[in-house]
PDB file of C-alpha atoms and ligand atoms in Angstrom:
ATOM      1  CA  MET A   1      46.241  49.326 -26.142  1.00 78.00           C
ATOM      2  CA  ARG A   2      44.276  46.248 -25.109  1.00 91.00           C
ATOM      3  CA  ASN A   3      40.681  46.011 -26.378  1.00 96.00           C
ATOM      4  CA  PHE A   4      38.574  44.616 -23.518  1.00 98.00           C
ATOM      5  CA  GLN A   5      35.265  44.697 -25.434  1.00 98.00           C
ATOM      6  CA  PRO A   6      35.384  41.106 -26.792  1.00 98.00           C
ATOM      7  CA  VAL A   7      36.036  39.643 -23.344  1.00 98.00           C
ATOM      8  CA  LEU A   8      33.196  41.679 -21.789  1.00 98.00           C
ATOM      9  CA  ASN A   9      30.838  40.534 -24.579  1.00 98.00           C
ATOM     10  CA  GLU A  10      31.812  36.927 -24.006  1.00 98.00           C
ATOM     11  CA  ILE A  11      31.244  37.193 -20.226  1.00 98.00           C
ATOM     12  CA  TYR A  12      27.910  38.943 -20.822  1.00 98.00           C
ATOM     13  CA  SER A  13      26.607  36.141 -23.004  1.00 97.00           C
ATOM     14  CA  ASN A  14      27.786  33.487 -20.496  1.00 96.00           C
ATOM     15  CA  ILE A  15      26.154  35.313 -17.585  1.00 96.00           C
ATOM     16  CA  LYS A  16      22.885  35.881 -19.430  1.00 94.00           C
ATOM     17  CA  LYS A  17      22.551  32.097 -19.777  1.00 94.00           C
ATOM     18  CA  THR A  18      22.972  31.521 -16.019  1.00 94.00           C
ATOM     19  CA  LYS A  19      19.669  30.552 -14.424  1.00 93.00           C
ATOM     20  CA  ASP A  20      20.481  30.989 -10.724  1.00 95.00           C
ATOM     21  CA  LYS A  21      20.771  34.758 -10.362  1.00 96.00           C
ATOM     22  CA  GLY A  22      20.816  34.835  -6.541  1.00 97.00           C
ATOM     23  CA  ILE A  23      18.338  36.606  -4.276  1.00 96.00           C
ATOM     24  CA  VAL A  24      17.673  40.348  -4.130  1.00 96.00           C
ATOM     25  CA  ALA A  25      18.199  41.864  -0.630  1.00 94.00           C
ATOM     26  CA  SER A  26      14.774  42.207   0.946  1.00 90.00           C
ATOM     27  CA  TYR A  27      15.703  43.248   4.486  1.00 89.00           C
ATOM     28  CA  ILE A  28      15.723  46.803   3.099  1.00 90.00           C
ATOM     29  CA  PRO A  29      12.133  46.861   1.773  1.00 91.00           C
ATOM     30  CA  GLU A  30      12.838  49.522  -0.839  1.00 89.00           C
ATOM     31  CA  LEU A  31      15.439  47.278  -2.525  1.00 91.00           C
ATOM     32  CA  ALA A  32      13.212  44.183  -2.689  1.00 93.00           C
ATOM     33  CA  SER A  33      11.460  45.196  -5.912  1.00 92.00           C
ATOM     34  CA  ILE A  34      14.605  45.608  -8.068  1.00 95.00           C
ATOM     35  CA  ASP A  35      14.527  43.349 -11.143  1.00 96.00           C
ATOM     36  CA  LYS A  36      17.253  40.734 -10.834  1.00 95.00           C
ATOM     37  CA  ASN A  37      17.581  40.468 -14.598  1.00 96.00           C
ATOM     38  CA  ASN A  38      19.552  43.701 -14.575  1.00 97.00           C
ATOM     39  CA  PHE A  39      23.188  43.086 -15.390  1.00 98.00           C
ATOM     40  CA  GLY A  40      25.929  45.484 -16.420  1.00 98.00           C
ATOM     41  CA  ILE A  41      29.706  45.775 -16.562  1.00 98.00           C
ATOM     42  CA  HIS A  42      31.795  48.887 -17.056  1.00 98.00           C
ATOM     43  CA  LEU A  43      35.581  48.994 -17.326  1.00 98.00           C
ATOM     44  CA  ARG A  44      37.746  52.103 -17.368  1.00 98.00           C
ATOM     45  CA  THR A  45      41.474  51.872 -18.009  1.00 98.00           C
ATOM     46  CA  ILE A  46      43.907  54.125 -16.241  1.00 97.00           C
ATOM     47  CA  GLU A  47      44.500  55.908 -19.587  1.00 96.00           C
ATOM     48  CA  GLY A  48      40.756  56.645 -19.834  1.00 95.00           C
ATOM     49  CA  HIS A  49      39.506  54.059 -22.356  1.00 98.00           C
ATOM     50  CA  GLU A  50      36.081  52.657 -21.574  1.00 98.00           C
ATOM     51  CA  TYR A  51      34.399  49.335 -22.355  1.00 98.00           C
ATOM     52  CA  ALA A  52      30.913  48.286 -21.258  1.00 98.00           C
ATOM     53  CA  VAL A  53      27.994  45.886 -21.702  1.00 98.00           C
ATOM     54  CA  GLY A  54      24.394  45.607 -20.451  1.00 98.00           C
ATOM     55  CA  ASN A  55      22.813  47.968 -17.901  1.00 98.00           C
ATOM     56  CA  TYR A  56      26.023  49.820 -17.080  1.00 98.00           C
ATOM     57  CA  ASN A  57      24.292  53.208 -17.222  1.00 98.00           C
ATOM     58  CA  LYS A  58      21.394  52.382 -14.907  1.00 98.00           C
ATOM     59  CA  LEU A  59      21.344  53.776 -11.354  1.00 98.00           C
ATOM     60  CA  PHE A  60      21.399  51.398  -8.392  1.00 98.00           C
ATOM     61  CA  SER A  61      21.843  51.671  -4.630  1.00 98.00           C
ATOM     62  CA  ILE A  62      25.567  51.616  -3.855  1.00 98.00           C
ATOM     63  CA  GLN A  63      24.985  50.575  -0.206  1.00 98.00           C
ATOM     64  CA  SER A  64      28.235  49.346   1.396  1.00 98.00           C
ATOM     65  CA  ILE A  65      30.360  50.545  -1.508  1.00 98.00           C
ATOM     66  CA  SER A  66      29.869  53.983   0.063  1.00 98.00           C
ATOM     67  CA  LYS A  67      31.938  52.806   3.053  1.00 98.00           C
ATOM     68  CA  VAL A  68      35.142  53.072   1.007  1.00 98.00           C
ATOM     69  CA  LEU A  69      34.288  56.658   0.109  1.00 98.00           C
ATOM     70  CA  THR A  70      33.464  57.701   3.687  1.00 98.00           C
ATOM     71  CA  LEU A  71      36.715  56.074   4.832  1.00 98.00           C
ATOM     72  CA  THR A  72      38.563  58.025   2.140  1.00 98.00           C
ATOM     73  CA  LYS A  73      37.002  61.311   3.200  1.00 98.00           C
ATOM     74  CA  ALA A  74      37.716  60.624   6.896  1.00 98.00           C
ATOM     75  CA  THR A  75      41.310  59.612   6.073  1.00 98.00           C
ATOM     76  CA  SER A  76      41.859  62.837   4.168  1.00 97.00           C
ATOM     77  CA  ILE A  77      40.706  64.751   7.269  1.00 97.00           C
ATOM     78  CA  ILE A  78      42.205  62.914  10.270  1.00 97.00           C
ATOM     79  CA  GLY A  79      44.648  60.392   8.742  1.00 97.00           C
ATOM     80  CA  SER A  80      45.648  57.308  10.691  1.00 95.00           C
ATOM     81  CA  ASP A  81      43.957  58.516  13.909  1.00 97.00           C
ATOM     82  CA  ILE A  82      40.957  56.654  12.490  1.00 98.00           C
ATOM     83  CA  PHE A  83      42.612  53.414  13.515  1.00 97.00           C
ATOM     84  CA  LYS A  84      42.475  54.332  17.212  1.00 97.00           C
ATOM     85  CA  ARG A  85      38.727  53.757  16.900  1.00 98.00           C
ATOM     86  CA  VAL A  86      38.441  51.034  14.221  1.00 98.00           C
ATOM     87  CA  GLY A  87      40.580  47.946  13.542  1.00 97.00           C
ATOM     88  CA  VAL A  88      42.026  46.597  10.293  1.00 97.00           C
ATOM     89  CA  GLU A  89      41.350  42.853  10.572  1.00 95.00           C
ATOM     90  CA  PRO A  90      38.793  40.856   8.589  1.00 94.00           C
ATOM     91  CA  SER A  91      35.907  39.959  10.853  1.00 86.00           C
ATOM     92  CA  GLY A  92      35.106  36.532   9.413  1.00 84.00           C
ATOM     93  CA  HIS A  93      31.509  37.304  10.381  1.00 82.00           C
ATOM     94  CA  PRO A  94      28.520  38.862   8.588  1.00 79.00           C
ATOM     95  CA  PHE A  95      28.594  42.633   8.068  1.00 75.00           C
ATOM     96  CA  ASN A  96      25.925  43.285  10.694  1.00 79.00           C
ATOM     97  CA  GLN A  97      27.161  40.879  13.368  1.00 79.00           C
ATOM     98  CA  LEU A  98      27.155  42.391  16.867  1.00 87.00           C
ATOM     99  CA  SER A  99      28.594  39.990  19.425  1.00 86.00           C
ATOM    100  CA  LEU A 100      32.219  40.578  18.379  1.00 87.00           C
ATOM    101  CA  LEU A 101      31.724  44.286  18.993  1.00 91.00           C
ATOM    102  CA  GLU A 102      30.782  43.620  22.584  1.00 89.00           C
ATOM    103  CA  ILE A 103      33.644  41.183  23.199  1.00 90.00           C
ATOM    104  CA  GLU A 104      36.119  43.631  21.680  1.00 91.00           C
ATOM    105  CA  ASN A 105      34.970  46.602  23.776  1.00 92.00           C
ATOM    106  CA  GLY A 106      33.279  48.644  21.097  1.00 96.00           C
ATOM    107  CA  ILE A 107      36.203  48.725  18.640  1.00 96.00           C
ATOM    108  CA  PRO A 108      34.822  47.397  15.329  1.00 96.00           C
ATOM    109  CA  ARG A 109      37.079  44.942  13.504  1.00 95.00           C
ATOM    110  CA  ASN A 110      37.346  47.080  10.354  1.00 96.00           C
ATOM    111  CA  PRO A 111      35.766  50.130   8.659  1.00 97.00           C
ATOM    112  CA  PHE A 112      33.690  48.039   6.220  1.00 97.00           C
ATOM    113  CA  ILE A 113      31.497  46.108   8.647  1.00 95.00           C
ATOM    114  CA  ASN A 114      28.453  48.162   9.619  1.00 96.00           C
ATOM    115  CA  ALA A 115      29.713  49.045  13.117  1.00 96.00           C
ATOM    116  CA  GLY A 116      33.029  50.254  11.662  1.00 97.00           C
ATOM    117  CA  ALA A 117      31.272  52.327   9.017  1.00 98.00           C
ATOM    118  CA  ILE A 118      29.059  53.850  11.708  1.00 98.00           C
ATOM    119  CA  VAL A 119      32.191  54.993  13.582  1.00 98.00           C
ATOM    120  CA  ILE A 120      33.524  56.526  10.336  1.00 98.00           C
ATOM    121  CA  ALA A 121      30.128  58.231   9.865  1.00 98.00           C
ATOM    122  CA  ASP A 122      30.495  59.619  13.412  1.00 98.00           C
ATOM    123  CA  ILE A 123      33.925  61.055  12.509  1.00 98.00           C
ATOM    124  CA  LEU A 124      32.468  62.769   9.440  1.00 98.00           C
ATOM    125  CA  VAL A 125      29.491  64.109  11.389  1.00 98.00           C
ATOM    126  CA  SER A 126      31.998  65.667  13.835  1.00 98.00           C
ATOM    127  CA  ARG A 127      34.353  67.045  11.198  1.00 98.00           C
ATOM    128  CA  LEU A 128      32.192  68.197   8.287  1.00 98.00           C
ATOM    129  CA  GLU A 129      30.317  71.467   8.499  1.00 98.00           C
ATOM    130  CA  ASN A 130      27.247  70.161   6.626  1.00 98.00           C
ATOM    131  CA  PRO A 131      27.904  66.409   6.729  1.00 98.00           C
ATOM    132  CA  LYS A 132      25.378  65.104   4.168  1.00 98.00           C
ATOM    133  CA  GLU A 133      25.874  67.968   1.711  1.00 98.00           C
ATOM    134  CA  ASP A 134      29.663  67.966   2.047  1.00 98.00           C
ATOM    135  CA  PHE A 135      29.942  64.195   1.599  1.00 98.00           C
ATOM    136  CA  LEU A 136      27.730  64.263  -1.496  1.00 98.00           C
ATOM    137  CA  ASP A 137      29.874  67.088  -2.878  1.00 98.00           C
ATOM    138  CA  PHE A 138      32.962  64.947  -2.291  1.00 98.00           C
ATOM    139  CA  ILE A 139      31.459  62.037  -4.260  1.00 98.00           C
ATOM    140  CA  ARG A 140      30.367  64.364  -7.063  1.00 98.00           C
ATOM    141  CA  ASN A 141      33.831  65.815  -7.070  1.00 97.00           C
ATOM    142  CA  VAL A 142      35.772  62.535  -7.329  1.00 97.00           C
ATOM    143  CA  THR A 143      33.322  61.283  -9.961  1.00 97.00           C
ATOM    144  CA  SER A 144      33.251  64.595 -11.854  1.00 96.00           C
ATOM    145  CA  ASP A 145      29.466  64.260 -11.959  1.00 98.00           C
ATOM    146  CA  ASN A 146      27.003  66.621 -10.270  1.00 98.00           C
ATOM    147  CA  THR A 147      23.949  64.488 -10.991  1.00 98.00           C
ATOM    148  CA  ILE A 148      24.661  61.992  -8.170  1.00 98.00           C
ATOM    149  CA  HIS A 149      21.995  61.983  -5.424  1.00 98.00           C
ATOM    150  CA  TYR A 150      20.828  60.362  -2.229  1.00 98.00           C
ATOM    151  CA  ASN A 151      17.661  58.270  -2.600  1.00 97.00           C
ATOM    152  CA  GLU A 152      15.464  59.529   0.252  1.00 98.00           C
ATOM    153  CA  SER A 153      13.030  56.587   0.037  1.00 96.00           C
ATOM    154  CA  VAL A 154      15.853  54.071   0.437  1.00 96.00           C
ATOM    155  CA  ALA A 155      17.314  56.051   3.362  1.00 97.00           C
ATOM    156  CA  LEU A 156      13.896  56.145   5.028  1.00 97.00           C
ATOM    157  CA  SER A 157      13.301  52.452   4.364  1.00 95.00           C
ATOM    158  CA  GLU A 158      16.575  51.651   6.157  1.00 95.00           C
ATOM    159  CA  LYS A 159      15.779  53.971   9.023  1.00 96.00           C
ATOM    160  CA  LYS A 160      12.479  52.193   9.610  1.00 95.00           C
ATOM    161  CA  THR A 161      13.951  48.689   9.541  1.00 95.00           C
ATOM    162  CA  GLY A 162      17.583  49.178  10.610  1.00 95.00           C
ATOM    163  CA  TYR A 163      17.218  47.553  14.028  1.00 95.00           C
ATOM    164  CA  LYS A 164      20.691  45.981  13.931  1.00 95.00           C
ATOM    165  CA  ASN A 165      22.300  49.271  12.948  1.00 97.00           C
ATOM    166  CA  PHE A 166      20.529  50.984  15.868  1.00 97.00           C
ATOM    167  CA  ALA A 167      21.774  48.167  18.112  1.00 96.00           C
ATOM    168  CA  ALA A 168      25.349  48.590  16.825  1.00 96.00           C
ATOM    169  CA  ALA A 169      25.214  52.360  17.332  1.00 97.00           C
ATOM    170  CA  ASN A 170      23.897  51.917  20.873  1.00 97.00           C
ATOM    171  CA  LEU A 171      26.672  49.433  21.687  1.00 96.00           C
ATOM    172  CA  LEU A 172      29.284  51.806  20.248  1.00 97.00           C
ATOM    173  CA  LYS A 173      27.824  54.637  22.302  1.00 98.00           C
ATOM    174  CA  SER A 174      27.917  52.533  25.481  1.00 97.00           C
ATOM    175  CA  PHE A 175      31.650  51.947  24.924  1.00 97.00           C
ATOM    176  CA  GLY A 176      32.289  55.648  24.278  1.00 98.00           C
ATOM    177  CA  ASN A 177      33.138  55.053  20.604  1.00 98.00           C
ATOM    178  CA  LEU A 178      30.369  57.269  19.224  1.00 98.00           C
ATOM    179  CA  LYS A 179      30.648  60.991  19.966  1.00 98.00           C
ATOM    180  CA  ASN A 180      27.498  62.337  18.336  1.00 98.00           C
ATOM    181  CA  ASP A 181      23.826  61.669  18.819  1.00 98.00           C
ATOM    182  CA  ILE A 182      22.882  58.169  17.580  1.00 98.00           C
ATOM    183  CA  ASP A 183      20.022  59.438  15.391  1.00 98.00           C
ATOM    184  CA  VAL A 184      22.231  62.022  13.710  1.00 98.00           C
ATOM    185  CA  VAL A 185      25.000  59.510  12.947  1.00 98.00           C
ATOM    186  CA  LEU A 186      22.569  56.893  11.637  1.00 98.00           C
ATOM    187  CA  ASP A 187      20.777  59.460   9.510  1.00 98.00           C
ATOM    188  CA  PHE A 188      24.133  60.161   7.854  1.00 98.00           C
ATOM    189  CA  TYR A 189      24.914  56.421   7.563  1.00 98.00           C
ATOM    190  CA  PHE A 190      21.532  55.547   6.002  1.00 98.00           C
ATOM    191  CA  HIS A 191      21.947  58.386   3.526  1.00 98.00           C
ATOM    192  CA  GLN A 192      25.471  57.356   2.464  1.00 98.00           C
ATOM    193  CA  CYS A 193      24.145  53.824   1.791  1.00 98.00           C
ATOM    194  CA  SER A 194      21.217  55.203  -0.228  1.00 98.00           C
ATOM    195  CA  ILE A 195      23.398  56.959  -2.821  1.00 98.00           C
ATOM    196  CA  GLU A 196      22.577  55.852  -6.338  1.00 98.00           C
ATOM    197  CA  MET A 197      25.230  55.487  -8.991  1.00 98.00           C
ATOM    198  CA  THR A 198      25.758  53.618 -12.253  1.00 98.00           C
ATOM    199  CA  CYS A 199      28.565  51.177 -13.029  1.00 98.00           C
ATOM    200  CA  ASN A 200      30.043  53.899 -15.200  1.00 98.00           C
ATOM    201  CA  GLN A 201      30.026  56.455 -12.356  1.00 98.00           C
ATOM    202  CA  LEU A 202      31.494  53.977  -9.854  1.00 98.00           C
ATOM    203  CA  SER A 203      34.382  53.169 -12.199  1.00 98.00           C
ATOM    204  CA  LYS A 204      35.102  56.906 -12.263  1.00 98.00           C
ATOM    205  CA  ALA A 205      34.824  57.336  -8.486  1.00 98.00           C
ATOM    206  CA  PHE A 206      37.218  54.435  -7.814  1.00 98.00           C
ATOM    207  CA  TYR A 207      39.775  55.733 -10.308  1.00 98.00           C
ATOM    208  CA  LEU A 208      41.638  57.357  -7.433  1.00 98.00           C
ATOM    209  CA  PHE A 209      42.333  53.977  -5.795  1.00 98.00           C
ATOM    210  CA  ALA A 210      43.858  52.640  -9.001  1.00 98.00           C
ATOM    211  CA  ASN A 211      45.698  55.906  -9.581  1.00 98.00           C
ATOM    212  CA  LYS A 212      47.711  56.352  -6.359  1.00 98.00           C
ATOM    213  CA  GLY A 213      45.200  58.720  -4.745  1.00 98.00           C
ATOM    214  CA  LYS A 214      44.594  61.121  -7.635  1.00 98.00           C
ATOM    215  CA  CYS A 215      41.077  61.406  -9.074  1.00 97.00           C
ATOM    216  CA  LEU A 216      40.166  61.779 -12.734  1.00 96.00           C
ATOM    217  CA  ARG A 217      40.905  65.501 -12.577  1.00 95.00           C
ATOM    218  CA  ASN A 218      44.349  64.774 -11.151  1.00 95.00           C
ATOM    219  CA  ILE A 219      43.489  66.186  -7.715  1.00 96.00           C
ATOM    220  CA  VAL A 220      45.281  64.428  -4.834  1.00 97.00           C
ATOM    221  CA  HIS A 221      42.751  63.024  -2.324  1.00 97.00           C
ATOM    222  CA  LEU A 222      45.000  60.530  -0.544  1.00 98.00           C
ATOM    223  CA  THR A 223      48.749  60.029  -0.197  1.00 97.00           C
ATOM    224  CA  GLU A 224      50.260  56.936  -1.803  1.00 97.00           C
ATOM    225  CA  SER A 225      50.661  55.351   1.598  1.00 97.00           C
ATOM    226  CA  GLN A 226      47.005  56.047   2.504  1.00 98.00           C
ATOM    227  CA  VAL A 227      45.867  54.496  -0.786  1.00 98.00           C
ATOM    228  CA  LYS A 228      48.001  51.441  -0.118  1.00 98.00           C
ATOM    229  CA  ARG A 229      46.235  50.977   3.222  1.00 98.00           C
ATOM    230  CA  ILE A 230      42.702  51.501   1.947  1.00 98.00           C
ATOM    231  CA  ASN A 231      43.358  49.140  -0.991  1.00 98.00           C
ATOM    232  CA  ALA A 232      44.703  46.523   1.431  1.00 98.00           C
ATOM    233  CA  LEU A 233      41.521  46.863   3.503  1.00 98.00           C
ATOM    234  CA  MET A 234      39.420  46.373   0.373  1.00 98.00           C
ATOM    235  CA  LEU A 235      41.302  43.176  -0.433  1.00 98.00           C
ATOM    236  CA  THR A 236      41.059  41.732   3.078  1.00 97.00           C
ATOM    237  CA  CYS A 237      37.684  43.108   4.246  1.00 97.00           C
ATOM    238  CA  GLY A 238      35.825  44.359   1.149  1.00 97.00           C
ATOM    239  CA  PHE A 239      33.540  41.370   0.572  1.00 97.00           C
ATOM    240  CA  TYR A 240      31.894  40.619   3.914  1.00 91.00           C
ATOM    241  CA  ASP A 241      32.927  37.219   5.258  1.00 91.00           C
ATOM    242  CA  GLU A 242      33.713  36.135   1.712  1.00 95.00           C
ATOM    243  CA  ALA A 243      36.808  38.321   1.254  1.00 96.00           C
ATOM    244  CA  GLY A 244      39.075  35.255   1.224  1.00 96.00           C
ATOM    245  CA  ASP A 245      36.948  33.598  -1.426  1.00 97.00           C
ATOM    246  CA  PHE A 246      36.849  36.753  -3.538  1.00 97.00           C
ATOM    247  CA  ALA A 247      40.662  37.057  -3.385  1.00 97.00           C
ATOM    248  CA  PHE A 248      40.919  33.347  -4.239  1.00 97.00           C
ATOM    249  CA  GLU A 249      38.463  33.461  -7.164  1.00 97.00           C
ATOM    250  CA  VAL A 250      39.011  36.970  -8.536  1.00 98.00           C
ATOM    251  CA  GLY A 251      42.273  38.287  -7.084  1.00 98.00           C
ATOM    252  CA  LEU A 252      41.503  42.010  -7.068  1.00 98.00           C
ATOM    253  CA  PRO A 253      40.853  44.521  -4.264  1.00 98.00           C
ATOM    254  CA  GLY A 254      37.368  46.022  -4.318  1.00 98.00           C
ATOM    255  CA  LYS A 255      34.095  46.496  -2.505  1.00 98.00           C
ATOM    256  CA  SER A 256      30.603  45.097  -2.820  1.00 98.00           C
ATOM    257  CA  GLY A 257      27.222  46.286  -1.577  1.00 97.00           C
ATOM    258  CA  VAL A 258      23.863  44.616  -0.969  1.00 97.00           C
ATOM    259  CA  GLY A 259      22.431  46.629  -3.889  1.00 97.00           C
ATOM    260  CA  GLY A 260      24.318  44.118  -6.073  1.00 98.00           C
ATOM    261  CA  GLY A 261      27.201  46.343  -7.135  1.00 98.00           C
ATOM    262  CA  ILE A 262      30.873  45.347  -7.063  1.00 98.00           C
ATOM    263  CA  VAL A 263      33.783  47.649  -7.886  1.00 98.00           C
ATOM    264  CA  ALA A 264      37.193  46.028  -8.284  1.00 98.00           C
ATOM    265  CA  PHE A 265      40.442  47.298  -9.734  1.00 98.00           C
ATOM    266  CA  LEU A 266      43.990  46.470 -10.667  1.00 98.00           C
ATOM    267  CA  PRO A 267      46.203  49.330  -9.430  1.00 98.00           C
ATOM    268  CA  ASN A 268      47.758  51.350 -12.269  1.00 98.00           C
ATOM    269  CA  ASN A 269      45.674  49.394 -14.805  1.00 98.00           C
ATOM    270  CA  PHE A 270      41.881  49.449 -14.725  1.00 98.00           C
ATOM    271  CA  ILE A 271      38.707  49.722 -12.664  1.00 98.00           C
ATOM    272  CA  ILE A 272      35.847  47.315 -13.363  1.00 98.00           C
ATOM    273  CA  THR A 273      32.319  47.658 -11.959  1.00 98.00           C
ATOM    274  CA  THR A 274      29.572  45.049 -12.203  1.00 98.00           C
ATOM    275  CA  TRP A 275      25.929  45.250 -11.201  1.00 98.00           C
ATOM    276  CA  SER A 276      23.572  42.323 -10.784  1.00 98.00           C
ATOM    277  CA  PRO A 277      21.076  42.697  -7.895  1.00 98.00           C
ATOM    278  CA  GLY A 278      20.767  39.006  -6.953  1.00 98.00           C
ATOM    279  CA  LEU A 279      23.014  38.162  -3.999  1.00 97.00           C
ATOM    280  CA  ASN A 280      24.636  34.951  -2.790  1.00 96.00           C
ATOM    281  CA  LYS A 281      24.331  33.750   0.814  1.00 95.00           C
ATOM    282  CA  LYS A 282      27.142  36.021   2.026  1.00 94.00           C
ATOM    283  CA  GLY A 283      25.586  39.181   0.543  1.00 94.00           C
ATOM    284  CA  ASN A 284      27.799  39.553  -2.533  1.00 97.00           C
ATOM    285  CA  SER A 285      26.322  39.809  -6.030  1.00 98.00           C
ATOM    286  CA  LYS A 286      26.187  36.238  -7.300  1.00 98.00           C
ATOM    287  CA  LEU A 287      26.609  36.948 -11.000  1.00 98.00           C
ATOM    288  CA  GLY A 288      28.882  39.946 -10.436  1.00 98.00           C
ATOM    289  CA  MET A 289      31.353  37.728  -8.652  1.00 98.00           C
ATOM    290  CA  GLN A 290      31.129  35.082 -11.393  1.00 98.00           C
ATOM    291  CA  ALA A 291      31.665  37.744 -14.066  1.00 98.00           C
ATOM    292  CA  LEU A 292      34.762  39.057 -12.299  1.00 98.00           C
ATOM    293  CA  GLU A 293      36.155  35.568 -11.838  1.00 98.00           C
ATOM    294  CA  GLN A 294      35.746  34.974 -15.575  1.00 98.00           C
ATOM    295  CA  PHE A 295      37.314  38.356 -16.334  1.00 98.00           C
ATOM    296  CA  THR A 296      40.526  37.819 -14.371  1.00 98.00           C
ATOM    297  CA  THR A 297      40.799  34.223 -15.586  1.00 98.00           C
ATOM    298  CA  LYS A 298      40.344  35.127 -19.257  1.00 98.00           C
ATOM    299  CA  THR A 299      42.592  38.223 -19.180  1.00 97.00           C
ATOM    300  CA  GLN A 300      45.057  36.861 -16.601  1.00 97.00           C
ATOM    301  CA  MET A 301      45.019  40.303 -15.020  1.00 97.00           C
ATOM    302  CA  SER A 302      44.902  40.206 -11.222  1.00 97.00           C
ATOM    303  CA  ILE A 303      47.177  41.410  -8.446  1.00 97.00           C
ATOM    304  CA  PHE A 304      48.570  37.904  -8.171  1.00 96.00           C
TER     305      PHE A 304
HETATM  306  N1  LIG B   1      22.750  49.822   4.375  1.00 57.75           N
HETATM  307  C1  LIG B   1      23.085  48.442   4.533  1.00 57.75           C
HETATM  308  C2  LIG B   1      23.018  48.046   5.983  1.00 57.75           C
HETATM  309  O1  LIG B   1      23.326  48.851   6.829  1.00 57.75           O
HETATM  310  C3  LIG B   1      24.457  48.240   3.977  1.00 57.75           C
HETATM  311  C4  LIG B   1      24.742  46.821   3.851  1.00 57.75           C
HETATM  312  C5  LIG B   1      25.692  46.467   2.775  1.00 57.75           C
HETATM  313  O2  LIG B   1      25.615  46.886   1.623  1.00 57.75           O
HETATM  314  O3  LIG B   1      26.559  45.683   3.143  1.00 57.75           O
HETATM  315  O4  LIG B   1      22.635  46.963   6.314  1.00 57.75           O
END
């Protein structure tokens, strides 16, 4: 069994010395006050060993990381029919960019840009009996943790300022790619983004992607072929318009969010989650990305 603690300690002390910690997302007012000195890493191996440093047990807003979990839930319900309404190509543009959506007739490039995630939210609103409750139950279930919650103030903050998301939903609606009422779909979307989790909890939730579709309790949520596809999407589209750079520097599939979290994993090996709220220009956690680059370089463990 490999002991990852020394390498995490070493990365932690390197990162703590770094002066430029990036900029905390302020376009969602409720996130603007988060202290950018927070930094945590949590690693869970496929056999269940855990290693961690820093603020790995502190809750933060998972934001776009939730998009992988909504895609998973929608895939388990309607399978590959999802891809009649959303593409699988990297967009090469920021996560909230709109013009491509108009040129491409309301079919978002992939499920991880905002427009794509809004279509997935629409699918869940159509298919789940009590969408917000059922989705939260799903997350609690895959994480084996009933304490996970929505943060209502963050959801409200996004609702008040989410002009681009309203614009995307309206464009989708005009192309017939949104079946439900715009306000209902966006209410679901803002809530999924507002979920708070710790690094520790995210490493548990993403276990199923490293474990061929089976969660910690060995329940099958996705087939092996569905996991292969979702993992491929994380590698190619999981880091905004910096997915190429992330693959180049880190070499793991994963997903980031503007709350400063990043979850990455090596299939059949480990899941590693970092949290540092300061972002780089593309919207990825600046120090989280540096920590993961150091991790795969020092351990020589990446998919390549
Ligand atoms: N709730 C955020 C938004 O819609 C998610 C952005 C992100 O984490 O990428 O802008």
